[in-house]
């Protein structure tokens, strides 16, 4: 294999020099400002450095809608090229060392080879994701009318086997979790017997559960509609919670931000799941209308902050068993996916750091004394603090870029990849379509 272009550390350091003076200045100023609030900026830098969010393998290809997909230049053509892109994101932002694989989109020919390749880039594997919402060319039975809840037991078995295969692949990759999202549901009133479908889901999932190793977690991802437009089997967090409880201690609920009706109070769902010990993880994205899969923090940054308020509250309190895993689940239709993923990862770190800035003592006091105005003001005080210098310094100290997007653009990475990765006829650069 010819040498593939990589952004080298020296180049990142060189680029960092350009913004070093002003970033130090801003950092010092913020540090003095925070001192007045009795906050040590170094604590926040450590928090920023400790934050981790996984990148989805399918997120580095250009996404599309059901109308069209407009592929960008130099798209990754296979899982190795996808990992290269994930390695680049990780190199510049430092908070994304893990990759989440979708099977069979990114089914490895040789898992050990893939694991070694990833390790050379400093990457490891996060949760596995099964796909029983599409039919694959060689597949015997169709998922047109469902998978894990299909009325026909042979179809259910096929979907169960697929999930077990994902877990097996994950074992050899060093993954520790498996996420199940199904498209099962109905387009017409009367199409599906609601109770029977859920019963079948539980039966199928209990067989998958048995294949989950003891040190793994099984995530149930709910979604209120789409691809089914009338009813969905795992439609909301309540159903997800019920199933996670029924299945047992290895089963948890996963919250994808785009899988709720507009205006739903997601931060409250998060708090409930924390309280019930079943919050497993997140798929972060943003949305205006439905499962838009827009970039995290691009539409409702305050909501993102409020979600992190709940997460940091649980973290600070040391809620037993609280250990959610974070992933970006986005579709980049009009941007360079690498740029979107870098910016989104930074948005999450921003929300995380800001949530650490909340004066929790004061918040708790005003909650007890019933002072809603100051309660909101306490949250807003943290939300409106510009923590950008903290994020930049955290990246720089970790060997990453002060300005990831500018550094990426200056490197010419995409241009190099466009040369290295000519589009081959029949190659399907994947992304969500
Ligand atoms: C679904 C859901 C799943 C993701 C697929 C591609 O809407 O969010 O998590 O794997 O899309
Ligand atoms: Mn998702
Ligand atoms: Mn989704």
CSV table of C-alpha atoms and ligand atoms in Angstrom, one decimal:
chain,number,residue,atom,x,y,z
A,1,UNK,CA,0.0,0.0,0.0
A,2,UNK,CA,1.4,3.4,-1.0
A,3,UNK,CA,2.0,5.7,1.9
A,4,UNK,CA,-1.2,7.5,2.8
A,5,UNK,CA,-1.2,11.2,3.7
A,6,UNK,CA,-1.3,12.0,7.4
A,7,UNK,CA,-1.3,15.3,9.2
A,8,UNK,CA,2.0,15.1,11.2
A,9,UNK,CA,2.4,16.3,14.7
A,10,UNK,CA,5.0,18.9,13.6
A,11,UNK,CA,2.5,20.5,11.3
A,12,UNK,CA,-0.1,20.7,14.1
A,13,UNK,CA,2.5,22.3,16.4
A,14,UNK,CA,3.5,24.8,13.7
A,15,UNK,CA,-0.2,25.8,13.2
A,16,UNK,CA,-0.7,26.1,16.9
A,17,UNK,CA,2.0,28.7,17.1
A,18,UNK,CA,-0.1,31.0,15.0
A,19,UNK,CA,-2.9,31.3,17.6
A,20,UNK,CA,-0.8,30.6,20.8
A,21,UNK,CA,-0.4,34.2,21.8
A,22,UNK,CA,-4.0,35.2,21.7
A,23,UNK,CA,-5.2,31.9,23.2
A,24,UNK,CA,-2.9,32.3,26.2
A,25,UNK,CA,-4.2,35.8,26.6
A,26,UNK,CA,-7.8,34.7,26.6
A,27,UNK,CA,-7.0,31.8,28.8
A,28,UNK,CA,-5.4,34.1,31.4
A,29,UNK,CA,-8.3,36.5,31.3
A,30,UNK,CA,-10.8,33.7,31.8
A,31,UNK,CA,-8.7,32.2,34.5
A,32,UNK,CA,-8.9,35.5,36.5
A,33,UNK,CA,-12.6,35.8,35.8
A,34,UNK,CA,-13.3,32.3,37.1
A,35,UNK,CA,-11.1,32.9,40.2
A,36,UNK,CA,-13.7,35.5,41.2
A,37,UNK,CA,-16.2,32.7,41.1
A,38,UNK,CA,-13.9,30.4,43.1
A,39,UNK,CA,-13.4,28.2,40.1
A,40,UNK,CA,-9.9,26.8,39.3
A,41,UNK,CA,-9.6,26.9,35.5
A,42,UNK,CA,-7.1,24.0,35.7
A,43,UNK,CA,-9.9,21.7,37.0
A,44,UNK,CA,-11.9,22.6,34.0
A,45,UNK,CA,-9.0,21.9,31.6
A,46,UNK,CA,-8.7,18.4,33.2
A,47,UNK,CA,-12.4,17.9,32.7
A,48,UNK,CA,-12.2,18.9,29.1
A,49,UNK,CA,-9.2,16.5,28.6
A,50,UNK,CA,-11.0,13.6,30.2
A,51,UNK,CA,-14.2,13.8,28.0
A,52,UNK,CA,-14.6,11.1,25.5
A,53,UNK,CA,-17.1,10.7,22.6
A,54,UNK,CA,-17.0,7.9,20.0
A,55,UNK,CA,-17.2,8.6,16.3
A,56,UNK,CA,-19.5,6.4,14.1
A,57,UNK,CA,-17.9,4.7,11.2
A,58,UNK,CA,-20.8,5.7,9.1
A,59,UNK,CA,-20.4,9.3,10.0
A,60,UNK,CA,-17.2,9.9,8.0
A,61,UNK,CA,-18.9,9.3,4.6
A,62,UNK,CA,-21.2,12.0,3.2
A,63,UNK,CA,-24.8,11.4,4.2
A,64,UNK,CA,-27.9,12.0,2.2
A,65,UNK,CA,-31.6,12.2,2.3
A,66,UNK,CA,-34.1,9.9,0.7
A,67,UNK,CA,-34.0,12.4,-2.2
A,68,UNK,CA,-30.3,12.5,-3.0
A,69,UNK,CA,-26.8,12.1,-1.8
A,70,UNK,CA,-24.1,14.5,-2.9
A,71,UNK,CA,-20.8,12.8,-2.3
A,72,UNK,CA,-17.8,14.9,-1.5
A,73,UNK,CA,-14.2,14.5,-2.8
A,74,UNK,CA,-11.9,11.9,-1.2
A,75,UNK,CA,-14.6,10.0,0.6
A,76,UNK,CA,-13.5,6.9,2.4
A,77,UNK,CA,-14.2,3.8,0.3
A,78,UNK,CA,-13.8,1.1,3.0
A,79,UNK,CA,-13.4,0.7,6.7
A,80,UNK,CA,-9.7,1.2,6.6
A,81,UNK,CA,-10.1,4.6,5.0
A,82,UNK,CA,-12.9,5.4,7.4
A,83,UNK,CA,-10.5,4.7,10.3
A,84,UNK,CA,-7.9,6.9,8.7
A,85,UNK,CA,-10.4,9.7,8.8
A,86,UNK,CA,-11.4,8.9,12.4
A,87,UNK,CA,-7.6,8.9,13.2
A,88,UNK,CA,-7.4,12.4,11.8
A,89,UNK,CA,-10.3,13.6,13.8
A,90,UNK,CA,-8.8,12.1,16.9
A,91,UNK,CA,-5.4,13.6,16.2
A,92,UNK,CA,-6.8,17.1,16.0
A,93,UNK,CA,-9.4,17.1,18.7
A,94,UNK,CA,-8.1,14.4,21.1
A,95,UNK,CA,-11.5,13.6,22.6
A,96,UNK,CA,-12.5,10.9,20.1
A,97,UNK,CA,-10.3,7.8,20.4
A,98,UNK,CA,-13.1,5.3,19.8
A,99,UNK,CA,-15.0,4.3,16.7
A,100,UNK,CA,-18.4,2.6,16.6
A,101,UNK,CA,-19.0,0.1,13.8
A,102,UNK,CA,-22.1,-0.6,11.9
A,103,UNK,CA,-22.5,-4.2,10.7
A,104,UNK,CA,-22.6,-5.2,7.9
A,105,UNK,CA,-21.8,-1.7,6.5
A,106,UNK,CA,-18.3,-2.0,8.0
A,107,UNK,CA,-18.0,-5.7,8.6
A,108,UNK,CA,-14.3,-6.5,8.8
A,109,UNK,CA,-12.8,-9.2,6.6
A,110,UNK,CA,-10.3,-9.9,9.3
A,111,UNK,CA,-11.0,-8.5,12.8
A,112,UNK,CA,-7.5,-8.8,14.1
A,113,UNK,CA,-6.1,-6.9,11.1
A,114,UNK,CA,-8.6,-4.1,11.7
A,115,UNK,CA,-7.9,-4.0,15.4
A,116,UNK,CA,-4.2,-3.7,14.7
A,117,UNK,CA,-4.8,-1.0,12.1
A,118,UNK,CA,-6.9,1.0,14.5
A,119,UNK,CA,-4.4,0.6,17.3
A,120,UNK,CA,-1.7,2.1,15.1
A,121,UNK,CA,-3.9,5.2,14.8
A,122,UNK,CA,-4.5,5.2,18.5
A,123,UNK,CA,-8.1,4.1,18.0
A,124,UNK,CA,-10.2,1.5,19.7
A,125,UNK,CA,-13.7,0.2,19.2
A,126,UNK,CA,-16.8,1.5,21.0
A,127,UNK,CA,-20.3,-0.1,20.8
A,128,UNK,CA,-21.2,-2.4,17.9
A,129,UNK,CA,-24.4,-1.6,15.9
A,130,UNK,CA,-26.5,-4.1,14.2
A,131,UNK,CA,-28.6,-3.5,11.1
A,132,UNK,CA,-31.9,-5.3,10.6
A,133,UNK,CA,-33.6,-2.2,9.1
A,134,UNK,CA,-32.3,-3.0,5.6
A,135,UNK,CA,-32.1,-6.2,3.5
A,136,UNK,CA,-28.6,-7.2,2.4
A,137,UNK,CA,-28.0,-8.7,-1.0
A,138,UNK,CA,-27.2,-12.3,0.2
A,139,UNK,CA,-29.9,-12.2,2.8
A,140,UNK,CA,-32.5,-15.1,2.8
A,141,UNK,CA,-35.5,-13.5,4.5
A,142,UNK,CA,-36.7,-9.9,4.2
A,143,UNK,CA,-37.1,-7.4,7.0
A,144,UNK,CA,-39.8,-5.5,5.0
A,145,UNK,CA,-42.3,-6.3,7.8
A,146,UNK,CA,-39.9,-6.3,10.7
A,147,UNK,CA,-36.9,-8.1,12.1
A,148,UNK,CA,-36.8,-9.0,15.8
A,149,UNK,CA,-40.6,-8.6,16.0
A,150,UNK,CA,-41.5,-10.2,12.7
A,151,UNK,CA,-44.5,-12.5,12.9
A,152,UNK,CA,-42.4,-15.3,11.2
A,153,UNK,CA,-40.0,-16.9,13.7
A,154,UNK,CA,-37.5,-17.8,10.9
A,155,UNK,CA,-37.1,-14.1,10.1
A,156,UNK,CA,-36.8,-13.3,13.8
A,157,UNK,CA,-34.1,-16.0,14.1
A,158,UNK,CA,-32.2,-14.5,11.2
A,159,UNK,CA,-32.2,-11.1,12.9
A,160,UNK,CA,-31.2,-12.6,16.3
A,161,UNK,CA,-28.3,-14.5,14.6
A,162,UNK,CA,-27.2,-11.2,13.0
A,163,UNK,CA,-27.0,-9.5,16.4
A,164,UNK,CA,-25.1,-12.4,17.8
A,165,UNK,CA,-22.7,-12.2,15.0
A,166,UNK,CA,-22.2,-8.5,15.7
A,167,UNK,CA,-21.3,-9.3,19.3
A,168,UNK,CA,-18.8,-12.0,18.1
A,169,UNK,CA,-17.1,-9.5,15.8
A,170,UNK,CA,-17.1,-7.0,18.7
A,171,UNK,CA,-15.4,-9.5,20.9
A,172,UNK,CA,-12.5,-9.8,18.6
A,173,UNK,CA,-12.3,-6.0,18.2
A,174,UNK,CA,-12.2,-5.3,21.9
A,175,UNK,CA,-15.7,-3.7,22.0
A,176,UNK,CA,-17.6,-3.8,25.2
A,177,UNK,CA,-21.2,-2.9,24.1
A,178,UNK,CA,-23.8,-3.7,21.5
A,179,UNK,CA,-26.5,-1.3,20.4
A,180,UNK,CA,-29.8,-2.5,19.0
A,181,UNK,CA,-32.0,-0.1,17.1
A,182,UNK,CA,-34.7,-1.7,15.0
A,183,UNK,CA,-36.9,-0.1,12.4
A,184,UNK,CA,-39.8,-2.5,13.2
A,185,UNK,CA,-43.2,-0.9,13.4
A,186,UNK,CA,-46.3,-0.3,11.2
A,187,UNK,CA,-47.4,2.1,8.6
A,188,UNK,CA,-51.1,1.4,9.0
A,189,UNK,CA,-53.4,1.3,11.9
A,190,UNK,CA,-54.2,-2.4,12.5
A,191,UNK,CA,-51.0,-3.5,10.7
A,192,UNK,CA,-49.3,-4.8,13.8
A,193,UNK,CA,-50.6,-6.2,17.1
A,194,UNK,CA,-48.9,-3.8,19.5
A,195,UNK,CA,-48.7,-6.2,22.5
A,196,UNK,CA,-47.7,-9.2,20.4
A,197,UNK,CA,-44.9,-7.3,18.7
A,198,UNK,CA,-43.4,-6.1,21.9
A,199,UNK,CA,-43.7,-9.6,23.4
A,200,UNK,CA,-41.7,-11.0,20.4
A,201,UNK,CA,-39.2,-8.2,20.8
A,202,UNK,CA,-38.5,-9.3,24.4
A,203,UNK,CA,-38.2,-12.9,23.4
A,204,UNK,CA,-35.7,-12.1,20.6
A,205,UNK,CA,-33.8,-9.7,22.8
A,206,UNK,CA,-33.5,-12.2,25.6
A,207,UNK,CA,-31.7,-14.5,23.2
A,208,UNK,CA,-29.4,-11.7,22.2
A,209,UNK,CA,-28.9,-10.9,25.8
A,210,UNK,CA,-27.7,-14.4,26.5
A,211,UNK,CA,-24.9,-13.9,24.0
A,212,UNK,CA,-23.7,-10.6,25.6
A,213,UNK,CA,-20.6,-11.2,27.7
A,214,UNK,CA,-20.7,-10.4,31.4
A,215,UNK,CA,-18.5,-7.4,31.1
A,216,UNK,CA,-20.5,-6.0,28.2
A,217,UNK,CA,-23.6,-3.8,28.0
A,218,UNK,CA,-26.6,-4.2,25.7
A,219,UNK,CA,-28.1,-0.9,24.6
A,220,UNK,CA,-31.7,-0.5,23.6
A,221,UNK,CA,-32.3,2.6,21.3
A,222,UNK,CA,-35.8,3.9,21.1
A,223,UNK,CA,-37.3,6.0,18.3
A,224,UNK,CA,-40.8,7.3,18.0
A,225,UNK,CA,-41.2,7.0,14.3
A,226,UNK,CA,-39.4,6.4,11.0
A,227,UNK,CA,-39.0,4.2,9.0
A,228,UNK,CA,-42.4,3.1,10.2
A,229,UNK,CA,-44.7,6.1,10.1
A,230,UNK,CA,-47.6,5.0,12.2
A,231,UNK,CA,-46.2,3.0,15.0
A,232,UNK,CA,-42.8,1.9,16.2
A,233,UNK,CA,-42.2,-1.1,18.5
A,234,UNK,CA,-39.6,0.6,20.8
A,235,UNK,CA,-41.2,4.0,20.5
A,236,UNK,CA,-40.0,5.8,23.6
A,237,UNK,CA,-37.9,5.7,26.8
A,238,UNK,CA,-40.7,4.1,28.8
A,239,UNK,CA,-40.8,1.1,26.6
A,240,UNK,CA,-37.0,1.0,26.4
A,241,UNK,CA,-36.8,1.1,30.2
A,242,UNK,CA,-39.4,-1.7,30.6
A,243,UNK,CA,-37.4,-3.9,28.2
A,244,UNK,CA,-34.1,-3.1,29.8
A,245,UNK,CA,-35.5,-4.1,33.2
A,246,UNK,CA,-37.1,-7.2,31.9
A,247,UNK,CA,-33.8,-8.3,30.2
A,248,UNK,CA,-31.6,-7.8,33.2
A,249,UNK,CA,-28.6,-6.0,34.6
A,250,UNK,CA,-26.5,-5.9,31.4
A,251,UNK,CA,-29.3,-4.1,29.5
A,252,UNK,CA,-29.6,-0.3,29.4
A,253,UNK,CA,-31.4,2.4,27.5
A,254,UNK,CA,-29.7,4.5,24.9
A,255,UNK,CA,-30.9,8.0,24.1
A,256,UNK,CA,-30.5,9.3,20.6
A,257,UNK,CA,-31.4,13.0,20.8
A,258,UNK,CA,-33.1,13.0,17.4
A,259,UNK,CA,-35.5,10.2,18.4
A,260,UNK,CA,-38.0,12.3,20.2
A,261,UNK,CA,-40.9,14.5,19.2
A,262,UNK,CA,-40.1,18.2,18.9
A,263,UNK,CA,-40.2,20.0,22.3
A,264,UNK,CA,-39.9,16.8,24.4
A,265,UNK,CA,-38.0,17.5,27.6
A,266,UNK,CA,-35.0,15.2,26.9
A,267,UNK,CA,-33.0,16.3,29.8
A,268,UNK,CA,-35.8,15.1,32.1
A,269,UNK,CA,-35.8,11.7,30.4
A,270,UNK,CA,-32.1,11.6,31.0
A,271,UNK,CA,-32.6,12.4,34.7
A,272,UNK,CA,-35.2,9.7,35.0
A,273,UNK,CA,-33.0,7.0,33.4
A,274,UNK,CA,-30.1,8.0,35.7
A,275,UNK,CA,-32.4,7.7,38.7
A,276,UNK,CA,-33.6,4.3,37.6
A,277,UNK,CA,-30.0,3.1,37.0
A,278,UNK,CA,-30.6,2.4,33.3
A,279,UNK,CA,-28.9,5.2,31.4
A,280,UNK,CA,-26.5,3.4,29.1
A,281,UNK,CA,-25.5,6.0,26.6
A,282,UNK,CA,-26.2,8.6,24.0
A,283,UNK,CA,-26.3,9.2,20.3
A,284,UNK,CA,-25.7,12.9,20.0
A,285,UNK,CA,-26.9,15.0,17.1
A,286,UNK,CA,-29.3,17.9,16.7
A,287,UNK,CA,-32.6,18.3,15.0
A,288,UNK,CA,-35.3,20.8,14.1
A,289,UNK,CA,-38.1,18.5,13.0
A,290,UNK,CA,-37.5,14.8,13.3
A,291,UNK,CA,-34.5,12.5,13.2
A,292,UNK,CA,-32.6,15.1,11.2
A,293,UNK,CA,-29.2,14.0,12.4
A,294,UNK,CA,-27.8,17.5,12.2
A,295,UNK,CA,-24.6,18.5,13.9
A,296,UNK,CA,-24.6,18.4,17.7
A,297,UNK,CA,-25.3,21.8,19.2
A,298,UNK,CA,-26.2,23.4,15.9
A,299,UNK,CA,-29.9,24.0,16.6
A,300,UNK,CA,-30.5,23.7,20.3
A,301,UNK,CA,-27.3,24.3,22.2
A,302,UNK,CA,-29.1,25.2,25.4
A,303,UNK,CA,-30.9,21.8,25.4
A,304,UNK,CA,-27.5,20.1,25.0
A,305,UNK,CA,-26.2,22.1,28.0
A,306,UNK,CA,-29.3,21.1,30.0
A,307,UNK,CA,-28.6,17.5,29.2
A,308,UNK,CA,-25.1,17.8,30.4
A,309,UNK,CA,-26.3,19.6,33.5
A,310,UNK,CA,-28.1,16.3,34.4
A,311,UNK,CA,-25.0,14.2,33.5
A,312,UNK,CA,-22.6,16.3,35.5
A,313,UNK,CA,-25.0,16.5,38.4
A,314,UNK,CA,-25.0,12.7,38.5
A,315,UNK,CA,-21.2,12.6,38.0
A,316,UNK,CA,-20.6,15.1,40.8
A,317,UNK,CA,-23.0,13.3,43.2
A,318,UNK,CA,-21.4,9.9,42.3
A,319,UNK,CA,-24.7,8.2,41.5
A,320,UNK,CA,-23.9,4.5,41.8
A,321,UNK,CA,-23.6,2.7,38.4
A,322,UNK,CA,-23.6,6.0,36.5
A,323,UNK,CA,-21.3,5.4,33.5
A,324,UNK,CA,-22.9,6.4,30.2
A,325,UNK,CA,-21.1,6.1,26.9
A,326,UNK,CA,-21.2,8.9,24.3
A,327,UNK,CA,-21.3,8.7,20.6
A,328,UNK,CA,-22.0,11.1,17.7
A,329,UNK,CA,-24.8,9.8,15.4
A,330,UNK,CA,-25.0,12.4,12.7
A,331,UNK,CA,-25.5,12.6,8.9
A,332,UNK,CA,-23.3,15.1,7.2
A,333,UNK,CA,-25.0,15.9,4.0
A,334,UNK,CA,-23.6,19.3,3.0
A,335,UNK,CA,-20.3,19.6,5.0
A,336,UNK,CA,-17.0,17.8,5.1
A,337,UNK,CA,-17.8,15.0,7.6
A,338,UNK,CA,-14.4,15.4,9.3
A,339,UNK,CA,-15.0,19.0,9.9
A,340,UNK,CA,-18.6,18.4,11.2
A,341,UNK,CA,-17.4,15.6,13.5
A,342,UNK,CA,-14.6,17.7,14.9
A,343,UNK,CA,-16.9,20.6,15.6
A,344,UNK,CA,-19.5,18.4,17.1
A,345,UNK,CA,-17.1,16.7,19.4
A,346,UNK,CA,-16.0,20.2,20.6
A,347,UNK,CA,-19.6,21.2,21.2
A,348,UNK,CA,-20.0,18.3,23.5
A,349,UNK,CA,-16.8,19.1,25.4
A,350,UNK,CA,-18.1,22.7,25.6
A,351,UNK,CA,-21.4,21.6,27.1
A,352,UNK,CA,-19.6,19.3,29.5
A,353,UNK,CA,-17.2,22.0,30.7
A,354,UNK,CA,-20.0,24.6,31.0
A,355,UNK,CA,-22.1,22.1,33.1
A,356,UNK,CA,-19.1,21.9,35.4
A,357,UNK,CA,-19.2,25.6,35.8
A,358,UNK,CA,-22.7,25.6,37.3
A,359,UNK,CA,-22.7,26.7,40.9
A,360,UNK,CA,-24.5,23.6,42.2
A,361,UNK,CA,-24.5,24.7,45.8
A,362,UNK,CA,-26.4,27.9,44.9
A,363,UNK,CA,-28.7,26.0,42.5
A,364,UNK,CA,-29.6,23.6,45.2
A,365,UNK,CA,-30.3,26.4,47.7
A,366,UNK,CA,-32.6,28.3,45.3
A,367,UNK,CA,-34.4,25.1,44.5
A,368,UNK,CA,-35.1,24.6,48.2
A,369,UNK,CA,-36.1,28.2,48.7
A,370,UNK,CA,-38.3,28.2,45.6
A,371,UNK,CA,-36.5,31.0,43.6
A,372,UNK,CA,-37.0,30.0,40.0
A,373,UNK,CA,-35.5,33.2,38.6
A,374,UNK,CA,-32.2,32.8,40.3
A,375,UNK,CA,-32.3,29.1,39.5
A,376,UNK,CA,-32.4,29.9,35.8
A,377,UNK,CA,-29.8,32.7,36.2
A,378,UNK,CA,-27.5,30.2,37.8
A,379,UNK,CA,-27.7,27.9,34.8
A,380,UNK,CA,-27.4,30.8,32.4
A,381,UNK,CA,-24.3,32.1,34.2
A,382,UNK,CA,-22.6,28.9,33.2
A,383,UNK,CA,-24.1,28.6,29.8
A,384,UNK,CA,-23.1,32.1,28.7
A,385,UNK,CA,-19.5,31.8,29.9
A,386,UNK,CA,-17.3,31.4,26.9
A,387,UNK,CA,-15.1,28.4,27.7
A,388,UNK,CA,-13.5,28.2,24.2
A,389,UNK,CA,-10.0,29.0,25.6
A,390,UNK,CA,-10.3,26.0,28.0
A,391,UNK,CA,-11.2,23.7,25.1
A,392,UNK,CA,-8.4,25.0,23.0
A,393,UNK,CA,-5.8,24.7,25.7
A,394,UNK,CA,-7.0,21.2,26.6
A,395,UNK,CA,-6.6,20.1,23.0
A,396,UNK,CA,-3.2,21.8,22.7
A,397,UNK,CA,-1.8,20.2,25.9
A,398,UNK,CA,-3.0,16.8,24.6
A,399,UNK,CA,-1.0,17.3,21.4
A,400,UNK,CA,-4.1,18.4,19.4
A,401,UNK,CA,-5.0,21.5,17.5
A,402,UNK,CA,-5.9,24.9,19.0
A,403,UNK,CA,-8.1,25.4,16.0
A,404,UNK,CA,-8.9,21.9,14.5
A,405,UNK,CA,-10.9,23.2,11.5
A,406,UNK,CA,-8.2,25.7,10.4
A,407,UNK,CA,-5.4,23.2,10.9
A,408,UNK,CA,-7.3,20.6,9.0
A,409,UNK,CA,-8.0,22.9,6.1
A,410,UNK,CA,-4.4,24.2,6.0
A,411,UNK,CA,-3.1,20.6,5.8
A,412,UNK,CA,-4.9,19.9,2.6
A,413,UNK,CA,-6.0,16.6,3.9
A,414,UNK,CA,-9.1,16.4,1.8
A,415,UNK,CA,-7.2,17.3,-1.4
A,416,UNK,CA,-4.7,14.5,-0.6
A,417,UNK,CA,-7.4,12.0,0.0
A,418,UNK,CA,-9.2,13.0,-3.2
A,419,UNK,CA,-6.0,11.9,-5.1
A,420,UNK,CA,-5.5,8.8,-3.0
A,421,UNK,CA,-9.1,7.7,-3.2
A,422,UNK,CA,-10.3,7.9,-6.7
A,423,UNK,CA,-14.0,7.0,-7.0
A,424,UNK,CA,-14.3,3.5,-8.4
A,425,UNK,CA,-17.4,2.5,-10.3
A,426,UNK,CA,-19.7,0.5,-8.1
A,427,UNK,CA,-18.0,1.6,-4.8
A,428,UNK,CA,-20.7,2.8,-2.4
A,429,UNK,CA,-19.2,5.3,-0.1
A,430,UNK,CA,-21.5,4.9,2.8
A,431,UNK,CA,-23.2,7.4,5.0
A,432,UNK,CA,-26.8,7.5,6.0
A,433,UNK,CA,-29.1,7.6,3.0
B,1,LIG,C1,-31.1,5.2,13.1
B,1,LIG,C2,-30.6,5.2,14.5
B,1,LIG,C3,-29.4,4.3,14.6
B,1,LIG,C4,-28.4,4.4,13.5
B,1,LIG,C5,-29.2,4.4,12.2
B,1,LIG,C6,-28.2,4.6,11.0
B,1,LIG,O1,-32.1,6.3,13.0
B,1,LIG,O2,-30.2,6.5,14.9
B,1,LIG,O3,-28.7,4.5,15.8
B,1,LIG,O4,-27.6,3.3,13.6
B,1,LIG,O5,-30.1,5.4,12.2
B,2,LIG,MN1,-28.9,6.6,16.7
B,3,LIG,MN1,-31.5,8.1,14.2
